[in-house]
Coordinates of C-alpha atoms and ligand atoms in Angstrom, one line a residue:
X10 CA 7.1 21.4 21.8
X11 CA 8.0 19.3 18.8
X12 CA 11.7 18.4 17.9
X13 CA 12.7 17.4 14.4
X14 CA 16.3 16.0 14.4
X15 CA 17.9 14.0 11.7
X16 CA 15.0 13.6 9.6
X17 CA 15.8 12.0 6.3
X18 CA 13.5 10.3 4.1
X19 CA 14.7 8.2 0.8
X20 CA 11.7 6.9 -1.6
X21 CA 12.3 3.2 -3.1
X22 CA 12.6 5.2 -6.8
X23 CA 15.4 6.6 -4.6
X24 CA 14.0 10.3 -4.8
X25 CA 15.8 11.5 -1.8
X26 CA 12.6 13.7 -0.2
X27 CA 14.5 14.4 2.9
X28 CA 17.9 15.4 3.9
X29 CA 18.6 15.8 7.7
X30 CA 16.3 17.9 8.3
X31 CA 16.7 20.0 12.0
X32 CA 13.6 22.0 12.9
X33 CA 11.9 22.8 16.4
X34 CA 8.5 24.7 16.5
X35 CA 7.0 25.8 19.8
X36 CA 3.5 26.5 20.5
X37 CA 1.4 29.0 17.9
X38 CA 1.6 28.7 14.1
X39 CA 4.7 27.4 12.1
X40 CA 4.8 27.7 8.8
X41 CA 6.5 25.6 6.1
X42 CA 6.9 27.3 3.0
X43 CA 8.4 25.8 0.0
X44 CA 7.6 25.4 -4.2
X45 CA 6.1 21.6 -5.2
X46 CA 7.9 18.5 -5.0
X47 CA 10.2 20.5 -1.7
X48 CA 9.5 18.0 0.6
X49 CA 6.6 19.5 2.8
X50 CA 4.1 16.7 2.8
X51 CA 6.4 13.2 3.6
X52 CA 7.5 15.6 6.5
X53 CA 3.9 16.2 7.1
X54 CA 3.4 12.6 6.7
X55 CA 6.7 11.3 9.1
X56 CA 5.4 14.1 11.6
X57 CA 1.7 12.2 11.5
X58 CA 3.4 8.6 12.2
X59 CA 2.0 7.3 8.6
X60 CA 5.3 7.1 7.1
X61 CA 8.0 6.4 9.0
X62 CA 12.2 8.3 8.6
X63 CA 14.8 6.4 7.5
X64 CA 16.6 8.5 9.9
X65 CA 16.0 10.6 12.6
X66 CA 14.1 11.7 15.8
X67 CA 10.7 13.4 16.5
X68 CA 9.8 14.3 20.4
X69 CA 7.2 15.8 21.3
X70 CA 6.5 17.8 24.7
X71 CA 9.5 15.3 25.7
X72 CA 7.3 12.2 24.5
X73 CA 9.5 10.0 21.4
X74 CA 6.7 9.7 18.7
X75 CA 8.3 7.3 16.9
X76 CA 8.6 4.5 20.0
X77 CA 5.6 4.8 20.6
X78 CA 3.5 6.3 17.6
X79 CA -0.1 5.2 19.1
X80 CA -0.2 7.4 21.8
X81 CA 1.3 10.4 19.4
X82 CA -2.2 10.3 16.9
X83 CA -4.0 10.7 20.5
X84 CA -2.3 14.0 20.2
X85 CA -2.4 15.0 17.1
X86 CA -4.8 16.4 14.5
X87 CA -3.9 15.8 10.6
X88 CA -5.5 18.0 7.2
X89 CA -4.1 15.8 4.5
X90 CA -3.0 17.7 0.8
X91 CA -5.3 15.3 -0.4
X92 CA -8.9 15.1 2.2
X93 CA -11.2 13.4 0.5
X94 CA -14.5 13.0 1.4
X95 CA -17.2 10.1 0.7
X96 CA -20.2 11.0 -1.8
X97 CA -23.5 12.2 -0.6
X98 CA -22.7 11.9 3.4
X99 CA -23.6 15.1 5.5
X100 CA -21.4 17.4 7.5
X101 CA -22.8 16.1 11.0
X102 CA -22.8 12.9 9.7
X103 CA -19.2 12.6 8.6
X104 CA -18.2 14.4 11.5
X105 CA -19.7 12.0 14.5
X106 CA -18.4 9.2 12.1
X107 CA -15.0 10.3 12.2
X108 CA -15.4 11.5 16.1
X109 CA -15.5 7.5 16.7
X110 CA -12.9 6.5 14.6
X111 CA -11.1 8.4 16.4
X112 CA -12.1 7.2 20.0
X113 CA -14.8 9.4 20.9
X114 CA -17.4 6.8 22.3
X115 CA -19.5 8.8 24.4
X116 CA -22.2 9.7 22.1
X117 CA -23.5 13.0 24.5
X118 CA -19.9 14.1 24.3
X119 CA -19.4 13.3 21.0
X120 CA -22.6 15.1 19.9
X121 CA -21.6 18.3 21.7
X122 CA -17.6 18.4 20.2
X123 CA -19.5 17.9 17.0
X124 CA -22.0 20.8 17.7
X125 CA -19.2 23.2 19.0
X126 CA -16.8 22.6 15.8
X127 CA -19.4 23.1 14.0
X128 CA -19.9 26.5 14.6
X129 CA -16.5 27.4 15.4
X130 CA -15.6 26.7 11.9
X131 CA -18.9 28.5 10.9
X132 CA -20.1 25.4 9.2
X133 CA -23.2 25.0 11.5
X134 CA -25.9 26.2 8.7
X135 CA -24.7 23.6 6.5
X136 CA -24.1 20.8 8.9
X137 CA -27.3 18.9 7.5
X138 CA -25.2 19.4 3.5
X139 CA -23.3 16.7 1.9
X140 CA -19.6 17.3 2.6
X141 CA -18.8 16.3 -1.2
X142 CA -21.3 19.6 -2.4
X143 CA -19.2 21.8 -0.4
X144 CA -17.6 24.7 -2.1
X145 CA -13.5 24.8 -1.5
X146 CA -13.2 26.5 1.6
X147 CA -16.1 25.3 3.2
X148 CA -14.5 21.7 2.6
X149 CA -11.2 22.8 4.2
X150 CA -13.1 24.3 7.4
X151 CA -14.4 20.5 7.7
X152 CA -10.8 19.4 7.0
X153 CA -9.7 21.7 10.4
X154 CA -13.2 20.6 12.0
X155 CA -11.9 17.0 11.8
X156 CA -9.0 16.9 12.8
X157 CA -10.0 19.2 16.3
X158 CA -11.6 15.8 16.9
X159 CA -10.3 14.7 20.6
X160 CA -8.8 18.5 21.1
X161 CA -5.3 17.3 19.6
X162 CA -2.1 19.4 20.9
X163 CA -1.0 19.3 17.7
X164 CA -2.7 20.4 14.3
X165 CA -1.0 19.0 10.8
X166 CA -1.9 21.1 8.1
X167 CA -1.2 20.5 4.5
X168 CA -1.4 22.8 1.4
X169 CA -5.1 24.2 3.1
X170 CA -5.0 27.2 1.2
X171 CA -4.3 26.2 -2.3
X172 CA -7.0 26.9 -4.6
X173 CA -9.3 29.0 -1.9
X174 CA -10.8 32.4 -2.9
X175 CA -9.6 35.9 -1.4
X176 CA -12.3 35.9 0.9
X177 CA -12.2 32.0 2.0
X178 CA -8.6 32.2 2.3
X179 CA -8.4 35.2 5.3
X180 CA -11.7 33.2 6.7
X181 CA -9.3 30.4 7.1
X182 CA -6.4 32.3 8.1
X183 CA -8.5 33.5 11.1
X184 CA -9.8 30.0 12.2
X185 CA -6.1 29.1 12.1
X186 CA -4.6 31.5 14.3
X187 CA -7.5 30.6 16.7
X188 CA -6.5 27.2 16.2
X189 CA -3.2 28.1 17.0
X190 CA -3.7 30.1 20.3
X191 CA -4.0 27.2 22.0
X192 CA -1.6 24.4 20.2
X193 CA 1.3 23.3 18.0
X194 CA 0.3 24.5 14.5
X195 CA 2.1 23.4 11.1
X196 CA 0.9 25.0 8.6
X197 CA 2.6 23.7 4.1
X198 CA 2.0 26.0 1.8
X199 CA 3.6 27.5 -1.4
X200 CA 1.9 30.7 -0.6
X201 CA 3.9 33.3 0.7
X202 CA 1.1 35.5 1.5
X203 CA -0.3 32.6 4.0
X204 CA 2.9 32.9 6.0
X205 CA 3.6 36.8 6.3
X206 CA 0.6 38.0 8.8
X207 CA -0.5 33.9 10.3
X208 CA 3.3 32.5 11.4
X209 CA 5.5 34.1 14.1
X210 CA 7.8 31.3 12.9
X211 CA 8.8 29.6 9.6
X212 CA 11.1 27.8 7.9
X213 CA 11.9 27.4 3.5
X214 CA 12.2 23.9 3.0
X215 CA 13.4 23.3 -1.1
X216 CA 14.7 20.1 -2.3
X217 CA 14.1 18.4 1.0
X218 CA 16.3 20.9 3.0
X219 CA 15.5 23.7 5.3
X220 CA 17.5 26.8 3.7
X221 CA 16.0 29.6 5.9
X222 CA 14.3 29.5 9.2
X223 CA 13.3 32.2 12.0
X224 CA 10.3 35.2 12.5
X225 CA 9.5 35.9 9.3
X226 CA 10.3 40.0 9.8
X227 CA 13.7 39.0 10.8
X228 CA 14.6 37.1 7.4
X229 CA 12.7 40.0 5.4
X230 CA 14.9 42.8 8.0
X231 CA 18.2 40.9 6.9
X232 CA 18.0 41.6 3.2
X233 CA 17.4 45.5 4.1
X234 CA 19.2 46.8 1.7
X235 CA 20.3 44.1 -1.2
X236 CA 16.9 44.1 -3.3
X237 CA 16.9 46.7 -5.4
X238 CA 14.1 47.6 -8.6
X239 CA 14.1 48.5 -11.9
X240 CA 11.1 48.3 -14.8
X241 CA 12.7 47.4 -18.2
X242 CA 11.1 46.2 -21.9
X243 CA 10.1 43.1 -21.9
X244 CA 13.0 42.5 -24.1
X245 CA 15.5 43.2 -21.9
X246 CA 14.6 40.8 -19.0
X247 CA 16.2 37.9 -20.2
X248 CA 19.9 39.9 -20.7
X249 CA 19.5 41.0 -16.4
X250 CA 18.7 37.3 -16.1
X251 CA 21.9 36.3 -17.4
X252 CA 24.1 38.4 -15.0
X253 CA 22.0 39.5 -11.6
X254 CA 20.3 37.7 -9.6
X255 CA 16.7 38.4 -10.3
X256 CA 14.4 37.5 -7.6
X257 CA 11.3 38.6 -9.7
X258 CA 9.4 39.2 -12.8
X259 CA 6.1 41.6 -12.6
X260 CA 4.7 42.9 -15.4
X261 CA 3.4 46.3 -15.0
X262 CA 1.8 47.7 -18.2
X263 CA 3.9 46.8 -21.1
X264 CA 7.2 47.0 -19.6
X265 CA 8.5 44.1 -16.5
X266 CA 9.6 44.9 -12.9
X267 CA 12.3 43.9 -12.0
X268 CA 13.6 42.9 -8.3
X269 CA 17.5 42.3 -8.1
X270 CA 18.8 40.8 -5.4
X271 CA 22.8 42.0 -4.8
X272 CA 24.9 43.7 -2.6
X273 CA 25.5 47.2 -4.1
X274 CA 23.8 48.7 -6.9
X275 CA 23.6 46.2 -9.8
X276 CA 23.8 49.0 -12.4
X277 CA 22.0 52.1 -13.5
X278 CA 18.6 52.8 -13.0
X279 CA 18.0 50.4 -10.2
X280 CA 16.2 51.7 -7.1
X281 CA 17.1 50.4 -3.6
X282 CA 13.6 48.9 -2.1
X283 CA 12.4 47.5 0.9
X284 CA 12.4 44.1 1.4
X285 CA 9.4 41.4 2.0
X286 CA 8.6 37.9 2.5
X287 CA 9.0 36.8 -0.6
X288 CA 11.7 38.0 -1.8
X289 CA 13.2 36.3 1.0
X290 CA 11.7 33.3 -0.6
X291 CA 13.0 33.6 -4.2
X292 CA 16.3 34.6 -2.3
X293 CA 16.5 31.4 -0.8
X294 CA 15.5 29.0 -3.7
X295 CA 18.4 31.5 -5.5
X296 CA 21.0 30.6 -3.5
X297 CA 20.2 27.2 -2.6
Ligands
LIG310 N1 5.3 7.6 -2.8 C1 6.0 8.8 -3.2 N2 7.3 7.7 -3.9 C2 8.1 8.3 -4.4 N3 8.4 9.6 -4.6 C3 8.2 10.3 -3.7 C4 6.5 9.7 -3.0 N4 5.8 10.7 -2.9 C5 6.5 12.0 -3.0 N5 7.9 11.9 -3.6 C6 8.7 12.4 -3.9 O1 9.3 13.4 -2.9 C7 9.5 14.6 -3.3 C8 8.9 15.2 -1.9 O2 7.6 15.1 -2.1 P1 6.2 15.7 -1.8 O3 5.4 15.5 -2.0 O4 6.9 15.7 0.0 O5 6.7 17.2 -1.8 P2 5.8 18.7 -1.2 O6 6.4 19.4 -0.7 O7 4.5 18.3 -0.9 O8 5.3 19.1 -2.6 P3 3.7 19.7 -3.2 O9 3.9 21.2 -2.9 O10 3.2 19.4 -5.0 O11 2.4 18.8 -2.6 C9 9.6 14.8 -4.8 O12 10.4 14.6 -5.4 C10 8.2 14.0 -5.0 O13 8.1 13.8 -6.3
LIG311 MG1 2.4 18.1 -0.6

C-alpha cells in the first residue's frame, strides 16, 4: 500500500505544481485523471524518487520512501510520459541492457525474464526489430516490459495511452489489468475512458489539488438526478453557458447536445439523464 500525505511541490519559477496531496493507494489499478498541467507528472516523478517534494511524506508497505529512495527504486517500475529509446537497438537487446542497469546480473535469469516480458507484452515476434521503429502502441507495450524488469511491487505509468488507436489502447488496458492483479499500479491519464473500466479506484487532480477521490461507480452514483440534457441550436450554446453549469457540449448533426449540472430542472426542454464518468470529471473541474 502506498500512502501519500501532505505532498507539496513548488518549482523554482514559482509554479505551485502540488498542494498538500493526500492519497492512499492499494494494490490494483489506481487512475489519476487530470487535464494538462494538473501536476500528474510532478506527482509521479516524486513517487519515482526522481524529484523531491518540498513537504510531505511517502510510505510504501510501511517503509519511508524519502528516507531511503534507493530501496524504493528496487521495488519500483516507471514508465515516464516521454519514454525515449536509442535508435537502431532491437527490443531484446534494449530490454537486456535495461535489465543490467536494473541490477539483474545473472545472465540466464535475465534472459528468461526478458523473454517472458516480451511474451507478456506481445512483442516476442518483434523482438529483433528496432524499438525506435515501433508503432506507438508497440512502443508503449515495450515501455511496460522495461518497467516490469526486476518484478516491481509498484508500477507508475504516466499517460501511457495518449496517441494510441482504440485497438492498441484496448490491448494496453488488458495488459495493465493483468499486471494490476499483483502490484500497485498508478496510471495517469487525461482520458476518462482509461479509468472507467480499468481502475477500481481513482482521483481527479487539477491545479495541483485532489478534487475527487473514490470508486468510479460511486462518484458517478453521486451525480444521479443532477445531470440534465437538452439539444439546442448552435447559437443558443453561449447563452446557456452564461447562466448554467454546462458540463459538456457535443455536436449532433447541426445541433448541439448540452449536458448541464443542476440540482433541479435547469429550464424548459431539459431531461434528466443517467450520469457517466465524464460528467463526474467535468463537474469536478467546474467546481474547483
Ligand atoms: N521543471 C519544471 N519547472 C517549472 N515548472 C514546471 C516544471 N515541470 C512542470 N511544471 C509546471 O508544473 C505544473 C504541473 O505540471 P505537470 O507536468 O506535473 O502536469 P501534468 O498533469 O503532467 O500535465 P500534462 O497532462 O500536460 O502532462 C504545470 O503548470 C507545469 O507547467
Ligand atoms: Mg504529464
